[in-house]
Short mmCIF file of C-alpha atoms in Angstrom, two decimals:
data_model
loop_
_atom_site.label_atom_id
_atom_site.label_comp_id
_atom_site.label_asym_id
_atom_site.label_seq_id
_atom_site.Cartn_x
_atom_site.Cartn_y
_atom_site.Cartn_z
CA UNK A 1 -76.41 -17.85 -20.61
CA UNK A 2 -73.51 -16.98 -18.32
CA UNK A 3 -69.90 -17.95 -18.97
CA UNK A 4 -66.99 -17.51 -16.56
CA UNK A 5 -63.64 -16.81 -18.22
CA UNK A 6 -60.56 -17.09 -15.99
CA UNK A 7 -57.57 -14.98 -17.01
CA UNK A 8 -57.08 -11.81 -19.08
CA UNK A 9 -53.71 -12.44 -20.68
CA UNK A 10 -53.07 -13.18 -24.35
CA UNK A 11 -55.27 -16.30 -24.35
CA UNK A 12 -57.99 -14.88 -22.14
CA UNK A 13 -58.39 -11.79 -24.30
CA UNK A 14 -58.69 -13.96 -27.42
CA UNK A 15 -61.45 -15.95 -25.70
CA UNK A 16 -63.19 -12.78 -24.51
CA UNK A 17 -63.17 -11.36 -28.03
CA UNK A 18 -64.64 -14.57 -29.49
CA UNK A 19 -67.40 -14.69 -26.87
CA UNK A 20 -68.31 -11.05 -27.33
CA UNK A 21 -68.34 -11.42 -31.12
CA UNK A 22 -70.68 -14.41 -30.77
CA UNK A 23 -73.02 -12.51 -28.47
CA UNK A 24 -72.28 -14.74 -25.49
CA UNK A 25 -72.66 -13.15 -22.05
CA UNK A 26 -69.60 -13.62 -19.89
CA UNK A 27 -67.53 -12.27 -17.03
CA UNK A 28 -63.71 -12.49 -16.96
CA UNK A 29 -61.98 -12.90 -13.60
CA UNK A 30 -58.39 -11.60 -13.50
CA UNK A 31 -56.22 -11.63 -10.38
CA UNK A 32 -54.00 -8.74 -11.55
CA UNK A 33 -55.01 -5.06 -11.67
CA UNK A 34 -54.84 -4.93 -15.49
CA UNK A 35 -54.89 -7.12 -18.60
CA UNK A 36 -51.75 -8.55 -20.20
CA UNK A 37 -50.72 -11.50 -18.03
CA UNK A 38 -47.00 -12.20 -17.86
CA UNK A 39 -46.25 -9.42 -20.34
CA UNK A 40 -47.31 -6.56 -18.06
CA UNK A 41 -45.77 -7.92 -14.86
CA UNK A 42 -42.12 -6.96 -15.46
CA UNK A 43 -43.10 -3.31 -15.81
CA UNK A 44 -45.42 -3.54 -12.82
CA UNK A 45 -42.71 -5.13 -10.69
CA UNK A 46 -44.93 -8.09 -9.82
CA UNK A 47 -43.72 -11.59 -9.16
CA UNK A 48 -43.92 -13.73 -12.27
CA UNK A 49 -42.09 -15.45 -15.10
CA UNK A 50 -41.50 -12.15 -16.93
CA UNK A 51 -38.30 -10.13 -16.45
CA UNK A 52 -37.27 -6.67 -17.62
CA UNK A 53 -35.18 -7.90 -20.56
CA UNK A 54 -38.02 -10.09 -21.89
CA UNK A 55 -38.80 -9.84 -25.61
CA UNK A 56 -41.01 -11.86 -27.92
CA UNK A 57 -39.37 -14.85 -29.57
CA UNK A 58 -42.05 -14.83 -32.26
CA UNK A 59 -42.63 -12.39 -35.09
CA UNK A 60 -45.01 -9.51 -34.39
CA UNK A 61 -47.15 -10.13 -37.48
CA UNK A 62 -47.93 -13.66 -36.28
CA UNK A 63 -48.15 -12.85 -32.58
CA UNK A 64 -50.67 -10.05 -32.97
CA UNK A 65 -54.39 -10.79 -33.12
CA UNK A 66 -55.71 -11.38 -36.63
CA UNK A 67 -57.94 -8.28 -36.72
CA UNK A 68 -55.74 -5.99 -34.63
CA UNK A 69 -52.16 -5.86 -35.99
CA UNK A 70 -49.33 -4.49 -33.91
CA UNK A 71 -48.13 -0.95 -34.71
CA UNK A 72 -45.83 -0.62 -37.70
CA UNK A 73 -43.38 1.19 -35.43
CA UNK A 74 -42.83 -1.96 -33.37
CA UNK A 75 -39.71 -4.03 -34.11
CA UNK A 76 -40.05 -7.58 -35.39
CA UNK A 77 -39.56 -8.91 -31.85
CA UNK A 78 -41.13 -6.36 -29.45
CA UNK A 79 -40.09 -6.03 -25.82
CA UNK A 80 -42.46 -6.95 -23.00
CA UNK A 81 -43.66 -3.39 -22.36
CA UNK A 82 -44.58 -2.88 -26.00
CA UNK A 83 -46.50 -6.14 -26.12
CA UNK A 84 -48.27 -5.36 -22.85
CA UNK A 85 -49.35 -1.99 -24.27
CA UNK A 86 -50.55 -3.75 -27.41
CA UNK A 87 -52.65 -6.22 -25.40
CA UNK A 88 -54.19 -3.34 -23.48
CA UNK A 89 -55.00 -1.51 -26.73
CA UNK A 90 -56.66 -4.65 -28.10
CA UNK A 91 -58.81 -5.01 -24.98
CA UNK A 92 -59.85 -1.36 -25.27
CA UNK A 93 -60.61 -1.43 -28.99
CA UNK A 94 -62.58 -4.68 -28.73
CA UNK A 95 -64.63 -3.36 -25.81
CA UNK A 96 -63.51 -6.09 -23.42
CA UNK A 97 -62.50 -4.15 -20.32
CA UNK A 98 -66.08 -3.80 -19.10
CA UNK A 99 -66.32 -7.58 -18.86
CA UNK A 100 -63.24 -7.96 -16.62
CA UNK A 101 -63.29 -8.03 -12.83
CA UNK A 102 -59.73 -7.14 -11.83
CA UNK A 103 -57.87 -8.14 -8.67
CA UNK A 104 -60.16 -11.13 -8.37
CA UNK A 105 -58.71 -14.50 -7.41
CA UNK A 106 -60.53 -17.70 -8.29
CA UNK A 107 -60.54 -20.07 -5.33
CA UNK A 108 -62.75 -22.92 -6.50
CA UNK A 109 -64.47 -24.20 -9.65
CA UNK A 110 -66.81 -27.14 -9.08
CA UNK A 111 -69.64 -28.88 -10.92
CA UNK A 112 -72.42 -30.94 -9.40
CA UNK A 113 -73.86 -33.87 -11.40
CA UNK A 114 -73.31 -32.40 -14.87
CA UNK A 115 -75.17 -29.25 -13.84
CA UNK A 116 -74.03 -25.63 -13.62
CA UNK A 117 -70.55 -24.70 -12.49
CA UNK A 118 -70.08 -22.98 -9.14
CA UNK A 119 -67.18 -20.51 -9.14
CA UNK A 120 -65.97 -19.11 -5.84
CA UNK A 121 -63.75 -16.04 -6.05
CA UNK A 122 -62.30 -13.40 -3.74
CA UNK A 123 -62.12 -9.74 -4.71
CA UNK A 124 -59.52 -7.07 -3.85
CA UNK A 125 -61.32 -6.25 -0.58
CA UNK A 126 -61.22 -9.88 0.49
CA UNK A 127 -64.90 -10.49 -0.03
CA UNK A 128 -65.75 -14.02 -1.18
CA UNK A 129 -68.37 -14.43 -3.90
CA UNK A 130 -70.00 -17.65 -5.14
CA UNK A 131 -71.65 -17.61 -8.57
CA UNK A 132 -73.21 -20.14 -10.92
CA UNK A 133 -72.23 -20.43 -14.60
CA UNK A 134 -73.26 -22.72 -17.43
CA UNK A 135 -69.69 -22.89 -18.79
CA UNK A 136 -66.20 -22.12 -17.53
CA UNK A 137 -63.21 -21.29 -19.74
CA UNK A 138 -59.75 -21.53 -18.15
CA UNK A 139 -57.17 -19.25 -19.75
CA UNK A 140 -54.92 -18.65 -16.76
CA UNK A 141 -51.69 -19.97 -18.28
CA UNK A 142 -49.34 -22.64 -17.04
CA UNK A 143 -46.19 -20.74 -16.04
CA UNK A 144 -47.18 -20.08 -12.45
CA UNK A 145 -45.61 -22.68 -10.15
CA UNK A 146 -41.81 -23.04 -10.24
CA UNK A 147 -40.35 -26.46 -10.87
CA UNK A 148 -37.21 -26.98 -8.84
CA UNK A 149 -34.86 -29.99 -8.77
CA UNK A 150 -34.03 -31.73 -5.52
CA UNK A 151 -31.66 -29.49 -3.51
CA UNK A 152 -28.03 -30.06 -4.40
CA UNK A 153 -25.97 -31.69 -1.64
CA UNK A 154 -24.66 -29.00 0.64
CA UNK A 155 -27.41 -26.50 -0.20
CA UNK A 156 -27.88 -25.81 3.50
CA UNK A 157 -24.24 -24.65 3.67
CA UNK A 158 -24.37 -22.33 0.66
CA UNK A 159 -23.69 -18.75 1.71
CA UNK A 160 -25.34 -17.06 -1.26
CA UNK A 161 -28.92 -16.66 -2.49
CA UNK A 162 -30.83 -19.45 -4.22
CA UNK A 163 -33.81 -18.40 -6.31
CA UNK A 164 -35.98 -19.51 -9.21
CA UNK A 165 -36.44 -17.59 -12.46
CA UNK A 166 -39.92 -16.68 -11.20
CA UNK A 167 -38.23 -14.26 -8.78
CA UNK A 168 -35.68 -12.85 -11.23
CA UNK A 169 -36.45 -9.30 -12.33
CA UNK A 170 -33.39 -7.45 -13.62
CA UNK A 171 -29.71 -8.14 -14.16
CA UNK A 172 -28.78 -4.86 -12.46
CA UNK A 173 -29.98 -6.40 -9.17
CA UNK A 174 -26.84 -8.57 -9.36
CA UNK A 175 -24.34 -5.89 -10.37
CA UNK A 176 -20.80 -6.93 -9.46
CA UNK A 177 -21.90 -10.35 -8.19
CA UNK A 178 -20.94 -13.86 -9.29
CA UNK A 179 -24.01 -15.74 -10.48
CA UNK A 180 -24.66 -19.33 -11.60
CA UNK A 181 -27.66 -19.85 -13.89
CA UNK A 182 -29.01 -23.41 -14.06
CA UNK A 183 -30.73 -24.61 -17.24
CA UNK A 184 -30.72 -24.20 -21.02
CA UNK A 185 -34.35 -23.32 -21.71
CA UNK A 186 -35.69 -19.99 -22.89
CA UNK A 187 -35.57 -18.31 -19.47
CA UNK A 188 -32.10 -19.65 -18.69
CA UNK A 189 -30.44 -18.30 -21.82
CA UNK A 190 -32.28 -14.97 -21.61
CA UNK A 191 -31.37 -14.49 -17.96
CA UNK A 192 -27.75 -15.57 -18.44
CA UNK A 193 -27.34 -13.11 -21.32
CA UNK A 194 -28.98 -10.35 -19.28
CA UNK A 195 -26.85 -11.05 -16.21
CA UNK A 196 -23.66 -11.06 -18.24
CA UNK A 197 -24.04 -7.31 -18.79
CA UNK A 198 -24.16 -6.58 -15.07
CA UNK A 199 -22.64 -9.40 -13.02
CA UNK A 200 -18.94 -9.74 -12.35
CA UNK A 201 -19.13 -13.36 -13.52
CA UNK A 202 -21.93 -15.36 -15.15
CA UNK A 203 -21.84 -19.15 -15.30
CA UNK A 204 -24.37 -21.29 -17.17
CA UNK A 205 -24.75 -24.76 -15.66
CA UNK A 206 -26.23 -27.25 -18.14
CA UNK A 207 -27.15 -30.82 -17.27
CA UNK A 208 -28.63 -31.89 -20.62
CA UNK A 209 -28.08 -30.53 -24.08
CA UNK A 210 -30.95 -28.88 -25.95
CA UNK A 211 -31.17 -27.64 -29.50
CA UNK A 212 -30.51 -23.89 -29.61
CA UNK A 213 -32.06 -22.09 -32.58
CA UNK A 214 -31.75 -18.44 -33.62
CA UNK A 215 -34.92 -16.38 -33.92
CA UNK A 216 -34.48 -16.31 -37.69
CA UNK A 217 -33.15 -18.64 -40.37
CA UNK A 218 -32.63 -17.49 -43.96
CA UNK A 219 -33.99 -14.08 -42.95
CA UNK A 220 -37.33 -15.56 -41.83
CA UNK A 221 -38.68 -15.75 -38.29
CA UNK A 222 -39.01 -19.36 -37.16
CA UNK A 223 -42.78 -19.11 -36.84
CA UNK A 224 -42.97 -17.85 -40.42
CA UNK A 225 -41.03 -20.93 -41.51
CA UNK A 226 -43.27 -23.21 -39.41
CA UNK A 227 -46.30 -22.14 -41.44
CA UNK A 228 -44.69 -21.94 -44.89
CA UNK A 229 -46.13 -24.42 -47.39
CA UNK A 230 -42.69 -25.70 -48.39
CA UNK A 231 -42.01 -26.49 -44.71
CA UNK A 232 -45.29 -28.21 -43.93
CA UNK A 233 -44.90 -30.32 -47.08
CA UNK A 234 -41.76 -31.91 -45.59
CA UNK A 235 -41.81 -35.04 -43.47
CA UNK A 236 -40.52 -34.78 -39.89
CA UNK A 237 -37.23 -36.38 -40.89
CA UNK A 238 -36.82 -33.96 -43.79
CA UNK A 239 -37.51 -31.03 -41.46
CA UNK A 240 -34.92 -32.32 -39.02
CA UNK A 241 -32.26 -32.68 -41.69
CA UNK A 242 -33.04 -29.24 -43.09
CA UNK A 243 -32.72 -27.46 -39.74
CA UNK A 244 -29.69 -29.48 -38.63
CA UNK A 245 -27.83 -28.51 -41.78
CA UNK A 246 -28.84 -24.85 -41.45
CA UNK A 247 -27.66 -24.78 -37.83
CA UNK A 248 -24.37 -26.43 -38.68
CA UNK A 249 -23.71 -23.73 -41.26
CA UNK A 250 -24.90 -20.87 -39.04
CA UNK A 251 -23.13 -21.68 -35.78
CA UNK A 252 -21.38 -25.05 -35.90
CA UNK A 253 -21.65 -27.63 -33.13
CA UNK A 254 -22.82 -26.76 -29.62
CA UNK A 255 -19.83 -28.64 -28.25
CA UNK A 256 -17.65 -25.95 -29.81
CA UNK A 257 -19.20 -23.53 -27.31
CA UNK A 258 -18.61 -25.80 -24.33
CA UNK A 259 -22.24 -26.92 -24.21
CA UNK A 260 -23.35 -30.57 -24.23
CA UNK A 261 -24.63 -31.87 -27.55
CA UNK A 262 -28.33 -32.84 -27.40
CA UNK A 263 -28.96 -36.55 -26.84
CA UNK A 264 -32.07 -36.43 -29.02
CA UNK A 265 -32.95 -35.28 -32.54
CA UNK A 266 -34.38 -31.84 -33.08
CA UNK A 267 -38.15 -31.56 -32.49
CA UNK A 268 -38.00 -34.49 -30.08
CA UNK A 269 -38.07 -31.96 -27.26
CA UNK A 270 -38.85 -28.28 -26.88
CA UNK A 271 -36.19 -26.16 -28.58
CA UNK A 272 -34.46 -23.12 -27.09
CA UNK A 273 -34.65 -19.93 -29.14
CA UNK A 274 -31.91 -17.37 -28.62
CA UNK A 275 -29.88 -14.99 -30.72
CA UNK A 276 -27.62 -14.06 -27.81
CA UNK A 277 -26.43 -16.92 -25.66
CA UNK A 278 -23.91 -18.43 -28.06
CA UNK A 279 -22.50 -15.00 -28.84
CA UNK A 280 -22.18 -14.17 -25.12
CA UNK A 281 -20.32 -17.46 -24.60
CA UNK A 282 -17.98 -16.72 -27.50
CA UNK A 283 -17.30 -13.26 -26.08
CA UNK A 284 -16.38 -14.73 -22.70
CA UNK A 285 -19.31 -13.05 -20.96
CA UNK A 286 -20.95 -16.38 -20.06
CA UNK A 287 -18.97 -19.45 -18.99
CA UNK A 288 -20.64 -22.83 -19.64
CA UNK A 289 -20.31 -25.55 -17.01
CA UNK A 290 -21.86 -29.01 -16.50
CA UNK A 291 -24.43 -29.85 -13.83
CA UNK A 292 -23.95 -28.90 -10.19
CA UNK A 293 -22.50 -31.72 -8.09
CA UNK A 294 -22.69 -30.06 -4.67
CA UNK A 295 -22.46 -26.75 -2.84
CA UNK A 296 -19.90 -25.90 -0.19
CA UNK A 297 -19.95 -22.54 1.55
CA UNK A 298 -19.46 -19.92 -1.11
CA UNK A 299 -18.47 -22.40 -3.80
CA UNK A 300 -20.48 -24.24 -6.44
CA UNK A 301 -18.81 -27.50 -7.48
CA UNK A 302 -19.69 -29.05 -10.85
CA UNK A 303 -19.69 -32.66 -12.00
CA UNK A 304 -16.41 -32.20 -13.88
CA UNK A 305 -14.65 -31.32 -10.61
CA UNK A 306 -14.30 -27.60 -11.33
CA UNK A 307 -15.83 -25.00 -9.04
CA UNK A 308 -16.61 -21.29 -8.85
CA UNK A 309 -17.38 -18.84 -6.09
CA UNK A 310 -20.96 -17.63 -6.32
CA UNK A 311 -23.13 -15.02 -4.67
CA UNK A 312 -26.34 -16.39 -6.18
CA UNK A 313 -27.78 -19.36 -8.04
CA UNK A 314 -30.76 -18.81 -10.34
CA UNK A 315 -32.63 -22.01 -11.18
CA UNK A 316 -34.26 -21.65 -14.61
CA UNK A 317 -35.75 -25.11 -14.47
CA UNK A 318 -39.22 -24.43 -15.77
CA UNK A 319 -42.69 -24.53 -14.34
CA UNK A 320 -45.21 -27.17 -13.45
CA UNK A 321 -48.85 -26.95 -14.40
CA UNK A 322 -51.02 -26.07 -11.46
CA UNK A 323 -54.75 -25.35 -11.39
CA UNK A 324 -55.49 -25.34 -7.65
CA UNK A 325 -59.06 -24.11 -8.16
CA UNK A 326 -60.03 -27.14 -10.29
CA UNK A 327 -60.87 -30.68 -9.17
CA UNK A 328 -57.82 -32.88 -8.72
CA UNK A 329 -56.75 -34.65 -11.91
CA UNK A 330 -58.20 -31.98 -14.19
CA UNK A 331 -56.76 -31.32 -16.71
CA UNK A 332 -53.51 -33.03 -15.65
CA UNK A 333 -54.04 -36.73 -14.98
CA UNK A 334 -52.32 -38.75 -12.27
CA UNK A 335 -49.93 -39.95 -14.99
CA UNK A 336 -48.87 -36.32 -15.54
CA UNK A 337 -50.35 -35.79 -19.01
CA UNK A 338 -52.84 -33.10 -20.01
CA UNK A 339 -55.93 -35.00 -21.17
CA UNK A 340 -58.11 -32.71 -23.27
CA UNK A 341 -60.06 -33.38 -26.46
CA UNK A 342 -58.44 -31.32 -29.22
CA UNK A 343 -56.35 -29.78 -26.38
CA UNK A 344 -59.44 -27.78 -25.34
CA UNK A 345 -62.30 -29.87 -23.92
CA UNK A 346 -62.43 -31.85 -20.68
CA UNK A 347 -64.26 -35.00 -21.92
CA UNK A 348 -65.93 -35.94 -18.63
CA UNK A 349 -66.72 -32.41 -17.44
CA UNK A 350 -69.41 -30.83 -19.65
CA UNK A 351 -68.99 -27.10 -20.01
CA UNK A 352 -65.30 -26.90 -19.02
CA UNK A 353 -62.87 -25.61 -21.65
CA UNK A 354 -59.22 -24.57 -21.78
CA UNK A 355 -57.54 -21.96 -23.97
CA UNK A 356 -53.79 -21.67 -24.47
CA UNK A 357 -52.79 -24.99 -22.95
CA UNK A 358 -50.66 -25.81 -26.00
CA UNK A 359 -47.00 -25.41 -26.88
CA UNK A 360 -46.24 -24.81 -30.58
CA UNK A 361 -43.02 -24.07 -32.41
CA UNK A 362 -43.86 -20.46 -33.14
CA UNK A 363 -46.57 -18.05 -32.08
CA UNK A 364 -49.50 -19.27 -30.04
CA UNK A 365 -51.85 -16.41 -30.94
CA UNK A 366 -53.63 -17.86 -33.95
CA UNK A 367 -54.01 -21.14 -32.12
CA UNK A 368 -55.78 -19.56 -29.16
CA UNK A 369 -57.94 -17.51 -31.52
CA UNK A 370 -59.00 -20.72 -33.29
CA UNK A 371 -59.61 -22.47 -29.97
CA UNK A 372 -61.71 -19.54 -28.76
CA UNK A 373 -63.85 -19.40 -31.90
CA UNK A 374 -64.52 -23.12 -31.62
CA UNK A 375 -65.51 -22.77 -27.95
CA UNK A 376 -67.87 -19.94 -28.85
CA UNK A 377 -69.48 -22.16 -31.50
CA UNK A 378 -69.87 -24.97 -28.96
CA UNK A 379 -71.49 -22.62 -26.45
CA UNK A 380 -73.94 -21.19 -28.99
CA UNK A 381 -74.75 -24.66 -30.36
CA UNK A 382 -73.31 -24.06 -33.83
CA UNK A 383 -70.90 -26.93 -33.18
CA UNK A 384 -71.36 -30.04 -31.09
CA UNK A 385 -69.05 -32.45 -29.32
CA UNK A 386 -68.93 -36.21 -29.85
CA UNK A 387 -69.70 -38.65 -27.06
CA UNK A 388 -67.16 -38.83 -24.18
CA UNK A 389 -65.82 -42.22 -25.31
CA UNK A 390 -65.02 -40.77 -28.74
CA UNK A 391 -63.21 -37.84 -27.13
CA UNK A 392 -61.24 -40.15 -24.85
CA UNK A 393 -60.17 -42.18 -27.88
CA UNK A 394 -58.91 -39.02 -29.62
CA UNK A 395 -56.98 -38.00 -26.49
CA UNK A 396 -55.35 -41.42 -26.20
CA UNK A 397 -54.36 -41.41 -29.86
CA UNK A 398 -52.93 -37.91 -29.61
CA UNK A 399 -50.92 -38.66 -26.47
CA UNK A 400 -49.59 -41.86 -28.01
CA UNK A 401 -48.39 -39.99 -31.08
CA UNK A 402 -46.83 -37.18 -29.02
CA UNK A 403 -45.06 -39.68 -26.74
CA UNK A 404 -43.54 -41.30 -29.81
CA UNK A 405 -41.95 -37.99 -30.80
CA UNK A 406 -41.37 -36.17 -27.51
CA UNK A 407 -41.43 -38.84 -24.81
CA UNK A 408 -43.61 -39.05 -21.71
CA UNK A 409 -42.72 -35.73 -20.07
CA UNK A 410 -45.66 -33.65 -18.80
CA UNK A 411 -44.82 -30.73 -21.07
CA UNK A 412 -44.82 -33.01 -24.11
CA UNK A 413 -48.54 -33.59 -23.77
CA UNK A 414 -49.28 -30.01 -24.88
CA UNK A 415 -46.97 -29.94 -27.91
CA UNK A 416 -48.75 -29.19 -31.20
CA UNK A 417 -47.72 -28.62 -34.78
CA UNK A 418 -49.19 -25.31 -35.89
CA UNK A 419 -50.58 -25.96 -39.37
CA UNK A 420 -52.11 -29.43 -38.70
CA UNK A 421 -53.61 -28.24 -35.45
CA UNK A 422 -55.25 -25.23 -37.06
CA UNK A 423 -56.71 -27.57 -39.71
CA UNK A 424 -58.11 -29.80 -36.93
CA UNK A 425 -59.84 -26.90 -35.22
CA UNK A 426 -61.20 -25.59 -38.53
CA UNK A 427 -62.67 -29.02 -39.23
CA UNK A 428 -64.51 -28.88 -35.91
#
């Protein structure tokens, strides 16, 4: 039995550990020269969604693997280099490194008539290799391809730099410059706060309001709250009222900071977690502005008619899911939704699994561990899958329920609630 595992980041290492523990033979293909995914790249200076100021937004005790806790010396929210070192130590202690082929890029994954999977890869020397596997597990992440809005009118006249967060590394690279950051997601607020310590002027351009939460409420990390029994016993509306009241007490209204109020209730969209951005705004280090209307020479003009001079614009507008080595429409359908049974199994492609293609409120680690254990049971025959039509029905029901809460956006199709989802996987 041969299994191909793609990716050696947080999710890939969880899958590798589950396979090894189950006695399943596998090889892991990783395009980077070491394990750790996005968490090692800032220190390695490689292009990627990580930046030097990156820290965990989730508590270390819930983000570490269940049988390999993070060092007691680590802070509650470790920085990227600490977490990268932790992932490396896990791979070493679990004996996983011997299964990984580094600097290997997967070019194609194809299946013929429900038979074995053919994986074509290219190694560091440029040699192309084609191999056959009974199963393929994709754990390569989904923060790889930048999502950019249509160019603002006048972009061709702008005299400064225009870049995406994918190419942002360190605020000191912009020392003394005037920078406009576009967005209000996790990367946007992190990068704006980081820039504000180096740039001459930092502006945060926000088109749509999002709910901004601190990393802790009532002295508890948000992911600790998300799994507390008193929290999971609440209905969605009760949870919304609880958090809204806590936020009102803790920081008031977002409009008081010059940011647009969200046009949707909390947990109807991904939330932004930051302890810094509101403080940096209140200290005058970050200036909030509405959306960009157009660019003209060295100026950025906003929809309220105001403008600023800028040396650079950093678009923190997220990422789109891209799996160029997989058949078109897998796992993202033409309608833009991820269509996987229990967020793991491709119903019409026997032997193809995904790990980590979920977005929880809180740490993802225990979710990918549970996904990986289930996949290992499926591969060894301890668990079985229902017929494809049953899986399709589950996918349709899940997407319908998610759309009712989060809308039809592509990212919404991977939203999960931690406790119920873990119960689902345990039941499988």
